[in-house]
Short mmCIF file of C-alpha atoms and ligand atoms in Angstrom, two decimals:
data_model
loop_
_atom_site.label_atom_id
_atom_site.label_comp_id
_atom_site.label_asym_id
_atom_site.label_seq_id
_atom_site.Cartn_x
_atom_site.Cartn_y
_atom_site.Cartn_z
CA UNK A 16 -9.12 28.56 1.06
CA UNK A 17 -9.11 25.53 3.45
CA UNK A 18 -7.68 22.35 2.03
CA UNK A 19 -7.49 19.39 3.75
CA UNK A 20 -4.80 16.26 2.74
CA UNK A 21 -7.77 13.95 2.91
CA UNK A 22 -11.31 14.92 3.79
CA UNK A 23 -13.35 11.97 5.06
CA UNK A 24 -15.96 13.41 6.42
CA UNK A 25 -16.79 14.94 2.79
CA UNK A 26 -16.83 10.91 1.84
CA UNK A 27 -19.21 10.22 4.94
CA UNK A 28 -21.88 12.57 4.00
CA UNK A 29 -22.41 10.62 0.87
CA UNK A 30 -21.87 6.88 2.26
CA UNK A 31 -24.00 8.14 5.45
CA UNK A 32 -27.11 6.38 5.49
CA UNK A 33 -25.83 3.21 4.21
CA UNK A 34 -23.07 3.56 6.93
CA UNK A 35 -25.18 3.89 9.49
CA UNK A 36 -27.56 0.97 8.37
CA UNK A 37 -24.64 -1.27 8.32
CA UNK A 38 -23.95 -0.85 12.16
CA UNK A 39 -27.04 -0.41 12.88
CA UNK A 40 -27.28 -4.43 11.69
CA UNK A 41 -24.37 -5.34 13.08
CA UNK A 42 -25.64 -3.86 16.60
CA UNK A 43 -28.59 -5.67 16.28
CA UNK A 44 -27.02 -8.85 15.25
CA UNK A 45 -24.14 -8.25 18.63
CA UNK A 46 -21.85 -10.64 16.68
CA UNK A 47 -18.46 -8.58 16.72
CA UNK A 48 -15.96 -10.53 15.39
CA UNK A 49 -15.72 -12.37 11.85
CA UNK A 50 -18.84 -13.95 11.37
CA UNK A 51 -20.57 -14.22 8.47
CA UNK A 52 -20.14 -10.07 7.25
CA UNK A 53 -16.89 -10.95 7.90
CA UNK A 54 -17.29 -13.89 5.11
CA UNK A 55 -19.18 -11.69 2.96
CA UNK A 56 -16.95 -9.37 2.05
CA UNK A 57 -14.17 -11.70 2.00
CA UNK A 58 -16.02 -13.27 -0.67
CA UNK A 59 -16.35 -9.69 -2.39
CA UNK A 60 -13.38 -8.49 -1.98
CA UNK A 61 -11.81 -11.47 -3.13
CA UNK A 62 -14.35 -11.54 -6.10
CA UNK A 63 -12.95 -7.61 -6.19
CA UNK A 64 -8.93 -8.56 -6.60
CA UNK A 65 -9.67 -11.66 -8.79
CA UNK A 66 -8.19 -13.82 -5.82
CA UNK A 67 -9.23 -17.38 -4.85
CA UNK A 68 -9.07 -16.50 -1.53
CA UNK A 69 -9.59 -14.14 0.99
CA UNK A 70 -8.73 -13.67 4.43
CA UNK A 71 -9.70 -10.67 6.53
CA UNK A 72 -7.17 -9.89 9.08
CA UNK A 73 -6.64 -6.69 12.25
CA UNK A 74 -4.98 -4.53 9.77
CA UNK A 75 -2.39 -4.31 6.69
CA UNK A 76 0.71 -4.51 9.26
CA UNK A 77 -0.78 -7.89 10.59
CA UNK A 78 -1.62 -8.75 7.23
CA UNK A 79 2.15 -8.63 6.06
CA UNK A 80 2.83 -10.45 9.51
CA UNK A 81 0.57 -13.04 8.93
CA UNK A 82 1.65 -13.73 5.23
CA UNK A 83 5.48 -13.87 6.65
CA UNK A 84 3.93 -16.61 9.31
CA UNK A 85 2.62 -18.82 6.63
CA UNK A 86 5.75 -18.83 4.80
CA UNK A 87 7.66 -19.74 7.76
CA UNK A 88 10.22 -17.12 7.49
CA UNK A 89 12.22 -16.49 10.45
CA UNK A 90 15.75 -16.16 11.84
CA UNK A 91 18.40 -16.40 9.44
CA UNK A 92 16.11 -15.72 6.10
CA UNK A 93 16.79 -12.61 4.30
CA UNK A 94 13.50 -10.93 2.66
CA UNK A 95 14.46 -8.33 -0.36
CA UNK A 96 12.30 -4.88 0.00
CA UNK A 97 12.49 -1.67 -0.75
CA UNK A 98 13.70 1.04 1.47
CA UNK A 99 11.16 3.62 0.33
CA UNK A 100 7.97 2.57 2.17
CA UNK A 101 5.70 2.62 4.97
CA UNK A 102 7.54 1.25 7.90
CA UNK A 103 5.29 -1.61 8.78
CA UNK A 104 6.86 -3.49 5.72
CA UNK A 105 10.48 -4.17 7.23
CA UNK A 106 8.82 -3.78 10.79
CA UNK A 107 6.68 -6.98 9.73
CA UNK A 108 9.77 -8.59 8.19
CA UNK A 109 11.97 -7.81 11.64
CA UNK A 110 9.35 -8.90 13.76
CA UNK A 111 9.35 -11.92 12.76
CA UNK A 112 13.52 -12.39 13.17
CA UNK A 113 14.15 -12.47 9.59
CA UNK A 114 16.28 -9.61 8.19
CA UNK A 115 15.10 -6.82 5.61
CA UNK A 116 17.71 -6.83 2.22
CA UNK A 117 16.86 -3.05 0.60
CA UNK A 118 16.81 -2.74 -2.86
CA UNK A 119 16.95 0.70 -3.80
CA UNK A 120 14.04 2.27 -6.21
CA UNK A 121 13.43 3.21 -9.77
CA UNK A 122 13.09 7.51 -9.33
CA UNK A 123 9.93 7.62 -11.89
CA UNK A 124 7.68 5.06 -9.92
CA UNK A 125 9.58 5.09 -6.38
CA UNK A 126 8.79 1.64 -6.46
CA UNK A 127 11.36 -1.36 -6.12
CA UNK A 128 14.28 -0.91 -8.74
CA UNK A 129 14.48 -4.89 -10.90
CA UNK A 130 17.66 -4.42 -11.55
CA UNK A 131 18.81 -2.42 -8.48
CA UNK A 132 16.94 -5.58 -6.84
CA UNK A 133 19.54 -7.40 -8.83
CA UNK A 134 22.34 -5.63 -7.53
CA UNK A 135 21.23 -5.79 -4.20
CA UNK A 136 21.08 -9.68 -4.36
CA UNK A 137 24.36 -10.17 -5.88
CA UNK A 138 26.20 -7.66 -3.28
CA UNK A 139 24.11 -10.39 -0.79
CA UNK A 140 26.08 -13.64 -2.33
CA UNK A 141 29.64 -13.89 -0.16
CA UNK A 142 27.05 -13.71 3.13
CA UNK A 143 24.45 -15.97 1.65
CA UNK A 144 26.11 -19.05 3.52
CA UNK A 145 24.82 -17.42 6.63
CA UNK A 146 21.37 -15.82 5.42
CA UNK A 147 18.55 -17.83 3.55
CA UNK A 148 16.81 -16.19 1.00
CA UNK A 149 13.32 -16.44 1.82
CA UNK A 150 10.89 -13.93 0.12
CA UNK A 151 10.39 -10.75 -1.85
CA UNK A 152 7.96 -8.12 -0.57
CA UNK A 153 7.57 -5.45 -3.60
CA UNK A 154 5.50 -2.30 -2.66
CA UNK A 155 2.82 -0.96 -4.79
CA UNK A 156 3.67 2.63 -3.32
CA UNK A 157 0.91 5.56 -3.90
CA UNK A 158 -1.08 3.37 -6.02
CA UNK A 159 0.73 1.84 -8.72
CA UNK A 160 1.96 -1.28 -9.23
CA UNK A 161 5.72 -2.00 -9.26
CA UNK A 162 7.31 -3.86 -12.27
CA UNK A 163 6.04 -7.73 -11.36
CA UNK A 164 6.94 -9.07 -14.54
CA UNK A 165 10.85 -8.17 -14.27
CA UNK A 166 10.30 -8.94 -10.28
CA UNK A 167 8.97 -12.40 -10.37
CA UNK A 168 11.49 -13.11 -13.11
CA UNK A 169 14.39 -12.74 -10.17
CA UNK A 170 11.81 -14.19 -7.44
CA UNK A 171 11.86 -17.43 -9.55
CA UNK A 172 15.73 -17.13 -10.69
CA UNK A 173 16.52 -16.79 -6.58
CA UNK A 174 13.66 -19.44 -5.53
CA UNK A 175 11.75 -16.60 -3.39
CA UNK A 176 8.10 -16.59 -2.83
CA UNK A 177 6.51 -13.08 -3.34
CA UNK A 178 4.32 -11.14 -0.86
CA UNK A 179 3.14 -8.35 -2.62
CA UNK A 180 2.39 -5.19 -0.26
CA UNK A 181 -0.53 -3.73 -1.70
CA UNK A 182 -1.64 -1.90 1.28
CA UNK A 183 -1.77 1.57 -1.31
CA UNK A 184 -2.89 -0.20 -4.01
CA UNK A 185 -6.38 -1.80 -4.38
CA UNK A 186 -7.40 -2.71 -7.12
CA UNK A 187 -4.37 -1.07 -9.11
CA UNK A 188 -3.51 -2.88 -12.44
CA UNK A 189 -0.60 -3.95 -14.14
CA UNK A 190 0.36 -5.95 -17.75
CA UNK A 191 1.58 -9.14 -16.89
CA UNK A 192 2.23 -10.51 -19.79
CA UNK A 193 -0.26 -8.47 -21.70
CA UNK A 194 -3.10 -9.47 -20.00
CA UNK A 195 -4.71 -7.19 -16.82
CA UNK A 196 -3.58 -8.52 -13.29
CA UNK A 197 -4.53 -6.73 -10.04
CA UNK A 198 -2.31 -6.01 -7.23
CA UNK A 199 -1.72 -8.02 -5.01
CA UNK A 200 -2.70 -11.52 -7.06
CA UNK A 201 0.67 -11.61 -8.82
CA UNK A 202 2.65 -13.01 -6.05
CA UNK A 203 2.19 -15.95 -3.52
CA UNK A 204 -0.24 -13.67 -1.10
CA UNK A 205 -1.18 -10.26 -1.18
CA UNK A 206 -1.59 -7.85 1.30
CA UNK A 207 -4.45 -5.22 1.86
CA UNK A 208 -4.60 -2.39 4.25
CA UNK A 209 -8.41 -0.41 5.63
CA UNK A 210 -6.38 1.61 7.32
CA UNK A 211 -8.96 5.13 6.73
CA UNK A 212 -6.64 6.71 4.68
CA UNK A 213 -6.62 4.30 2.02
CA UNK A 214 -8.84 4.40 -1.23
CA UNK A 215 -10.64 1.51 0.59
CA UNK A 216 -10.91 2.47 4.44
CA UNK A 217 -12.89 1.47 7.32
CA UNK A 218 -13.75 2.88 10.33
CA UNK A 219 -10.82 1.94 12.17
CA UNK A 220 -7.88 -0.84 11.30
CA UNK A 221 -8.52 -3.70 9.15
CA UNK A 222 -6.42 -5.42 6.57
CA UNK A 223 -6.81 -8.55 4.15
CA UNK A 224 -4.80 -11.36 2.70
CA UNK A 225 -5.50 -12.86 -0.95
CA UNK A 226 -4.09 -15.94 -2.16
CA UNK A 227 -4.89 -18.46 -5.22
CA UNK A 228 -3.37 -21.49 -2.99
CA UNK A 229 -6.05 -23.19 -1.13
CA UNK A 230 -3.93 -24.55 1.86
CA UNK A 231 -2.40 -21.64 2.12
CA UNK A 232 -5.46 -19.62 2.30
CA UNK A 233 -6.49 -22.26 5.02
CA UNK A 234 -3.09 -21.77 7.45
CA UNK A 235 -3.41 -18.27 7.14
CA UNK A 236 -7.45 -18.39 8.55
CA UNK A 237 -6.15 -20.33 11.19
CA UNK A 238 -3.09 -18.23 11.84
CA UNK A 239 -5.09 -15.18 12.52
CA UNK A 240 -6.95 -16.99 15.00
CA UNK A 241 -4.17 -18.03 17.07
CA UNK A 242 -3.47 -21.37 15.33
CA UNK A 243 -6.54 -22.87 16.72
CA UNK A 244 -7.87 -26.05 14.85
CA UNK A 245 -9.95 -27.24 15.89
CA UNK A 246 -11.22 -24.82 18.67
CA UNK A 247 -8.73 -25.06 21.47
CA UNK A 248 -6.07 -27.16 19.79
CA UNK A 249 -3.08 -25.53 18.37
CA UNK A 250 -0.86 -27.16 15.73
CA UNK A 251 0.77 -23.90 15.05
CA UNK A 252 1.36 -20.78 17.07
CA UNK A 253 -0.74 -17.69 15.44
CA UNK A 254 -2.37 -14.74 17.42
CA UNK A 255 -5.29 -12.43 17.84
CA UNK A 256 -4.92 -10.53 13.80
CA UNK A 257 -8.98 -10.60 13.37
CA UNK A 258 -11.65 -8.71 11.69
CA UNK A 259 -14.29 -7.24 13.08
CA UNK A 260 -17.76 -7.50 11.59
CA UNK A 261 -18.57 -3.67 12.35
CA UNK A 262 -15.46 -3.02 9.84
CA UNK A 263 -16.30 -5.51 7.21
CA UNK A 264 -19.92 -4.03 7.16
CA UNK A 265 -19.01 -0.59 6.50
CA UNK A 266 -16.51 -1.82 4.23
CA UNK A 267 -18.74 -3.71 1.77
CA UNK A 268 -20.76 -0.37 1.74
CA UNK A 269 -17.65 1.26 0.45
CA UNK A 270 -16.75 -1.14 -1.81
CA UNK A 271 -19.61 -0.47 -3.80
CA UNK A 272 -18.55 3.31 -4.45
CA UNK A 273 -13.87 1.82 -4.75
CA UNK A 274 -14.53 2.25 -8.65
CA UNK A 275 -15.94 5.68 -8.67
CA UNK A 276 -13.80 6.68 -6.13
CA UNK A 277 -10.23 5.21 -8.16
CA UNK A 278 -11.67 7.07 -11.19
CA UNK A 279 -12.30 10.88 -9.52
CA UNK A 280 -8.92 10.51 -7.77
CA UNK A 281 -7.35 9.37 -11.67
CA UNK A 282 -9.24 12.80 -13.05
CA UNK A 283 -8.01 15.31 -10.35
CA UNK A 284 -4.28 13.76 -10.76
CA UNK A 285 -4.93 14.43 -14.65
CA UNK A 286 -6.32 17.76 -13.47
CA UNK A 287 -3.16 18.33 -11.68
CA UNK A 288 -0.84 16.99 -14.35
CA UNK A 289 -2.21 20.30 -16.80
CA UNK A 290 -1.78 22.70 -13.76
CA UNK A 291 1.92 21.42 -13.21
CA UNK A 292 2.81 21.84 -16.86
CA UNK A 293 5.59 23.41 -17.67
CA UNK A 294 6.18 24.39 -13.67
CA UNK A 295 9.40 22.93 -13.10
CA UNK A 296 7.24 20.37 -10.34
CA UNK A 297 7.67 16.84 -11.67
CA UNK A 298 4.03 15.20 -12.08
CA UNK A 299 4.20 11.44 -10.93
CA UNK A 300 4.57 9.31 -13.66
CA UNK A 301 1.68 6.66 -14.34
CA UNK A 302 3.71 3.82 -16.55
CA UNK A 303 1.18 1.84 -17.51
CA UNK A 304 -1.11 4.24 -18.55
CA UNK A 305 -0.67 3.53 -22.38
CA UNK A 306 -1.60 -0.24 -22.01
CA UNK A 307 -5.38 0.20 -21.87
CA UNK A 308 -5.57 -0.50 -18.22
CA UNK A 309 -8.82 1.04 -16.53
CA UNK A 310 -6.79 1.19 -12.93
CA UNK A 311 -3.15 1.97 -14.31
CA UNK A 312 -3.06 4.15 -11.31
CA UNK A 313 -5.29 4.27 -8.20
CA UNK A 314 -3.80 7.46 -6.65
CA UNK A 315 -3.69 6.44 -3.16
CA UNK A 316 -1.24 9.28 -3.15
CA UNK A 317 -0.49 12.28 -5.83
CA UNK A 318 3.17 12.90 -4.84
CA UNK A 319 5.38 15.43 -6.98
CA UNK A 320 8.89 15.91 -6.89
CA UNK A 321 10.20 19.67 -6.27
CA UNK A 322 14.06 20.94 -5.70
CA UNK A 323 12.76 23.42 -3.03
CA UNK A 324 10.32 21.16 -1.84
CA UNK A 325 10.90 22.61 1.76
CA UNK A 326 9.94 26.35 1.08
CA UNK A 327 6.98 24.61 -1.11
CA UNK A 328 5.60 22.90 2.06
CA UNK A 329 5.68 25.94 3.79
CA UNK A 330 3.75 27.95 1.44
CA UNK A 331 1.46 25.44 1.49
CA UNK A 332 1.15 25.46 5.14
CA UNK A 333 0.61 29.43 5.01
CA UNK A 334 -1.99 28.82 2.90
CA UNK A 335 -4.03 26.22 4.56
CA UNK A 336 -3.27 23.41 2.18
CA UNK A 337 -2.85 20.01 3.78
CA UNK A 338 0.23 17.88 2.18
CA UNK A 339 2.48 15.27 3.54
CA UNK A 340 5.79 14.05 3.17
CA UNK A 341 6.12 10.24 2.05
CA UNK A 342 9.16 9.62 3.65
CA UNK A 343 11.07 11.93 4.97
CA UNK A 344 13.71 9.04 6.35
CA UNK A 345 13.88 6.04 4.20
CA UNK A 346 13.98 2.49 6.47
CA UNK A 347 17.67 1.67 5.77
CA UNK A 348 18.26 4.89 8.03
CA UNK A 349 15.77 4.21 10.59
CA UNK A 350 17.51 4.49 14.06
CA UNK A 351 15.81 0.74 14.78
CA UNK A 352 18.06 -0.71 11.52
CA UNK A 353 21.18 0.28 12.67
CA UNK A 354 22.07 -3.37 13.15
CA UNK A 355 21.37 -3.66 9.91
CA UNK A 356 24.45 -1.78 9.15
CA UNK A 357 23.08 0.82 6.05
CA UNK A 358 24.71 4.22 5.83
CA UNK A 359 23.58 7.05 4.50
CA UNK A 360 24.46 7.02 0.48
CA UNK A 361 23.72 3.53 0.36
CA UNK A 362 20.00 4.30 -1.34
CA UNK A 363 20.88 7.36 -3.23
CA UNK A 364 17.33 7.28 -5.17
CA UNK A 365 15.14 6.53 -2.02
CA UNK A 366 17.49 9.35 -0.01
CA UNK A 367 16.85 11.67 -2.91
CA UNK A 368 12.84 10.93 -3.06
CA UNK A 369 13.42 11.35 0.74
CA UNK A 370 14.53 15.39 0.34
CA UNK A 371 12.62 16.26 -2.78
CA UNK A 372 8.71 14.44 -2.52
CA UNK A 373 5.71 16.02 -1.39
CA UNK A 374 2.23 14.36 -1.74
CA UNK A 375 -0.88 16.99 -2.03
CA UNK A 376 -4.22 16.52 -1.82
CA UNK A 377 -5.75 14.17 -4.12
CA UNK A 378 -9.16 12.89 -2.41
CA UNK A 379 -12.00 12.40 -4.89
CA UNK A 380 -14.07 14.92 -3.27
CA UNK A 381 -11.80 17.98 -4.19
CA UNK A 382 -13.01 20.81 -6.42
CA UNK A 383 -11.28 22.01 -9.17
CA UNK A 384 -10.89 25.63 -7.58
CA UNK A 385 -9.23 23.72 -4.51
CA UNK A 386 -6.95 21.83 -7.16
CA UNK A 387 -6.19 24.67 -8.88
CA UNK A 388 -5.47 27.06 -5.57
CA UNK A 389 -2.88 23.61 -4.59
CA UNK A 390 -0.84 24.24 -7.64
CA UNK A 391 -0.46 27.77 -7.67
CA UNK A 392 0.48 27.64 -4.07
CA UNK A 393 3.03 24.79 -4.46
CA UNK A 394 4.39 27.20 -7.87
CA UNK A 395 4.39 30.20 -6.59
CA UNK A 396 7.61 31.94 -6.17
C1 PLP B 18 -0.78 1.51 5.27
C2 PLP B 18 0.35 0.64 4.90
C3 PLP B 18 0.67 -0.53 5.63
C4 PLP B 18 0.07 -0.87 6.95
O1 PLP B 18 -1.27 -0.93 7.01
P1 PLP B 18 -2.03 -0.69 8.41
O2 PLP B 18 -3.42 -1.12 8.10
O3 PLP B 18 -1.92 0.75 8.73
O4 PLP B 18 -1.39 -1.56 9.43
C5 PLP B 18 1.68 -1.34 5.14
N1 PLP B 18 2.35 -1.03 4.04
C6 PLP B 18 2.10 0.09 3.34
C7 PLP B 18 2.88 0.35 2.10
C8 PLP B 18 1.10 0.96 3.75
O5 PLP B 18 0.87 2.07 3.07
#
């Protein structure tokens, strides 16, 4: 049996017509390039995430990029992170000339570690004369939120403005407080990702920026269009990080089915967690499933942790079952971060995730023969 990592053309055949009707408009309309689709589902989305604001940007990198602009961070601030992650989270940090601090992860939710964070800021104080520090960017890896209560605890102890990276993680929610808050709303300005491989994804790259601050909202619109305020005059230096309307339109067609979509992927991980039972394969842990939160878990990604993970991929690659491994080098021993001056040892969780994670197909479209053929392939000895 053939089993694909993600399928999206099994998506497209049942968003098709809709798709279709959406460019078909925007064709007609030959306005390419935020507009008032653009607005639309800004206003949705934002609507969506519980978010004042909106701001639909190029993509989840220039989303993180643009959020780091409107902070004015730059050479000589230090912005805490984890290590575990996509590499457009430091790469957004770097890029701008401020420097990534890693804080290693908690093993159950490979998300940011609060009191590894901790440790990571205090190891930080003798050079603190020299760096200033600026911001925390948390990950919401595979689909769950990290622990924002403990988080913006230390954010507000260190006087550091949080951009959440939700780029995994729309829609996910988490107990702040006992009371439901969604990704990405917790923190100064959140950060989305359309990348197609997210639960939300367009037909190409697209990202978007939530905030509840109003002039911040308003810098980061004019950021994305090159600082220009009016047209032509530039207060501030931004670039080219906008939407297209073709993307926003067949993104407010899949918006409609996000819901549906969070809730198959949630029953095919529970599906999963039976089959892995008793296997020796750890089944990702969802921590906030017991507090009544509809999306404790969004499962952007089903990742499991096995000792032979190795031999497990290769079975699974005998057998025609797609699965990825998120990351097989954590940042802090990326050849670029060298400067940095990490060695290996220095992240023992993330380096450990690193050798022993493999994510398997989790797309709401799967069958439960396909689920079940996954898990005897990634068991069997
Ligand atoms: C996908 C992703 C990004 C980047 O988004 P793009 O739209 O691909 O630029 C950033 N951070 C994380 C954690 C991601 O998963």
């Amino acid at each position: 049996m053939k089993v694909p990592l993600l399928d999206l053309k099994a998506q497209y055949a049942k968003i098709r017509d809709g798709a279709r009707a959406a460019i078909d408009a925007v064709c007609e309309e030959q306005a390419f390039v935020l507009g008032p689709r653009v607005e639309r589902f800004e206003r949705r989305l934002a609507d969506y995430c519980d978010a004042a604001h909106a701001i639909g940007v190029s993509s989840g990198s220039d989303a993180l990029l643009v959020a780091l602009m409107a902070l004015d961070v730059g050479p000589g601030d230090a912005v805490v992170t984890t290590p575990y992650t996509f590499f457009a989270t430091a790469g957004a940090i770097v890029r701008m000339g401020a420097t990534p601090v890693f804080a290693d992860i908690d093993p159950a939710t490979f998300n940011m570690d609060p009191q590894r964070c901790r440790d990571a800021l205090r190891r930080l104080s003798p050079a603190r004369g020299k760096l200033r520090l600026k911001a925390m960017m948390p990950v919401h890896l595979f689909g769950q939120v990290a622990d924002m209560g403990a988080l913006l605890e230390i954010a507000r102890e260190y006087g550091m403005a949080v951009i959440e990276d939700a780029a995994q993680a729309i829609g996910a929610e988490y107990p702040l407080r006992g009371r439901s808050r969604k990704a990405g709303t917790m923190g100064r300005i959140g950060c989305f990702s359309f990348f197609p491989s997210k639960n939300l994804g367009a037909f190409g790259d697209g990202g978007m920026l939530v905030t509840d601050d109003g002039a911040l909202a308003e810098k980061m619109r004019v950021l994305r269009n090159h600082g220009a305020k009016p047209k032509y005059c530039h207060k501030i230096a931004g670039g080219n990080f906008r939407l297209d309307a073709i993307q926003a339109a067949i993104l407010d067609v899949k918006l409609s089915c996000l819901e549906d979509w969070h809730q198959a992927r949630r029953e095919n991980a529970g599906r999963y967690d039976r089959e892995f039972a008793g296997t020796g394969a750890q089944i990702p842990a969802a921590v906030y499933r017991a507090s009544g939160l509809k999306n404790y878990h969004i499962y952007n990604q089903y990742v499991i942790r096995v000792k032979d993970r190795d031999a497990a991929r290769e079975r699974l690659k005998d057998a025609d079952v797609g699965c990825e491994v998120y990351y097989p080098v954590p940042l802090h021993l990326q050849e670029c971060f060298r400067g940095l001056g990490y060695r290996a040892g220095d992240m023992p969780e993330s380096e450990k995730a690193a050798r022993e994670t493999l994510a398997l197909p989790i797309y709401p479209e799967l069958t439960s023969d396909m689920q079940e053929y996954v898990a005897q392939t990634v068991t069997r000895r």
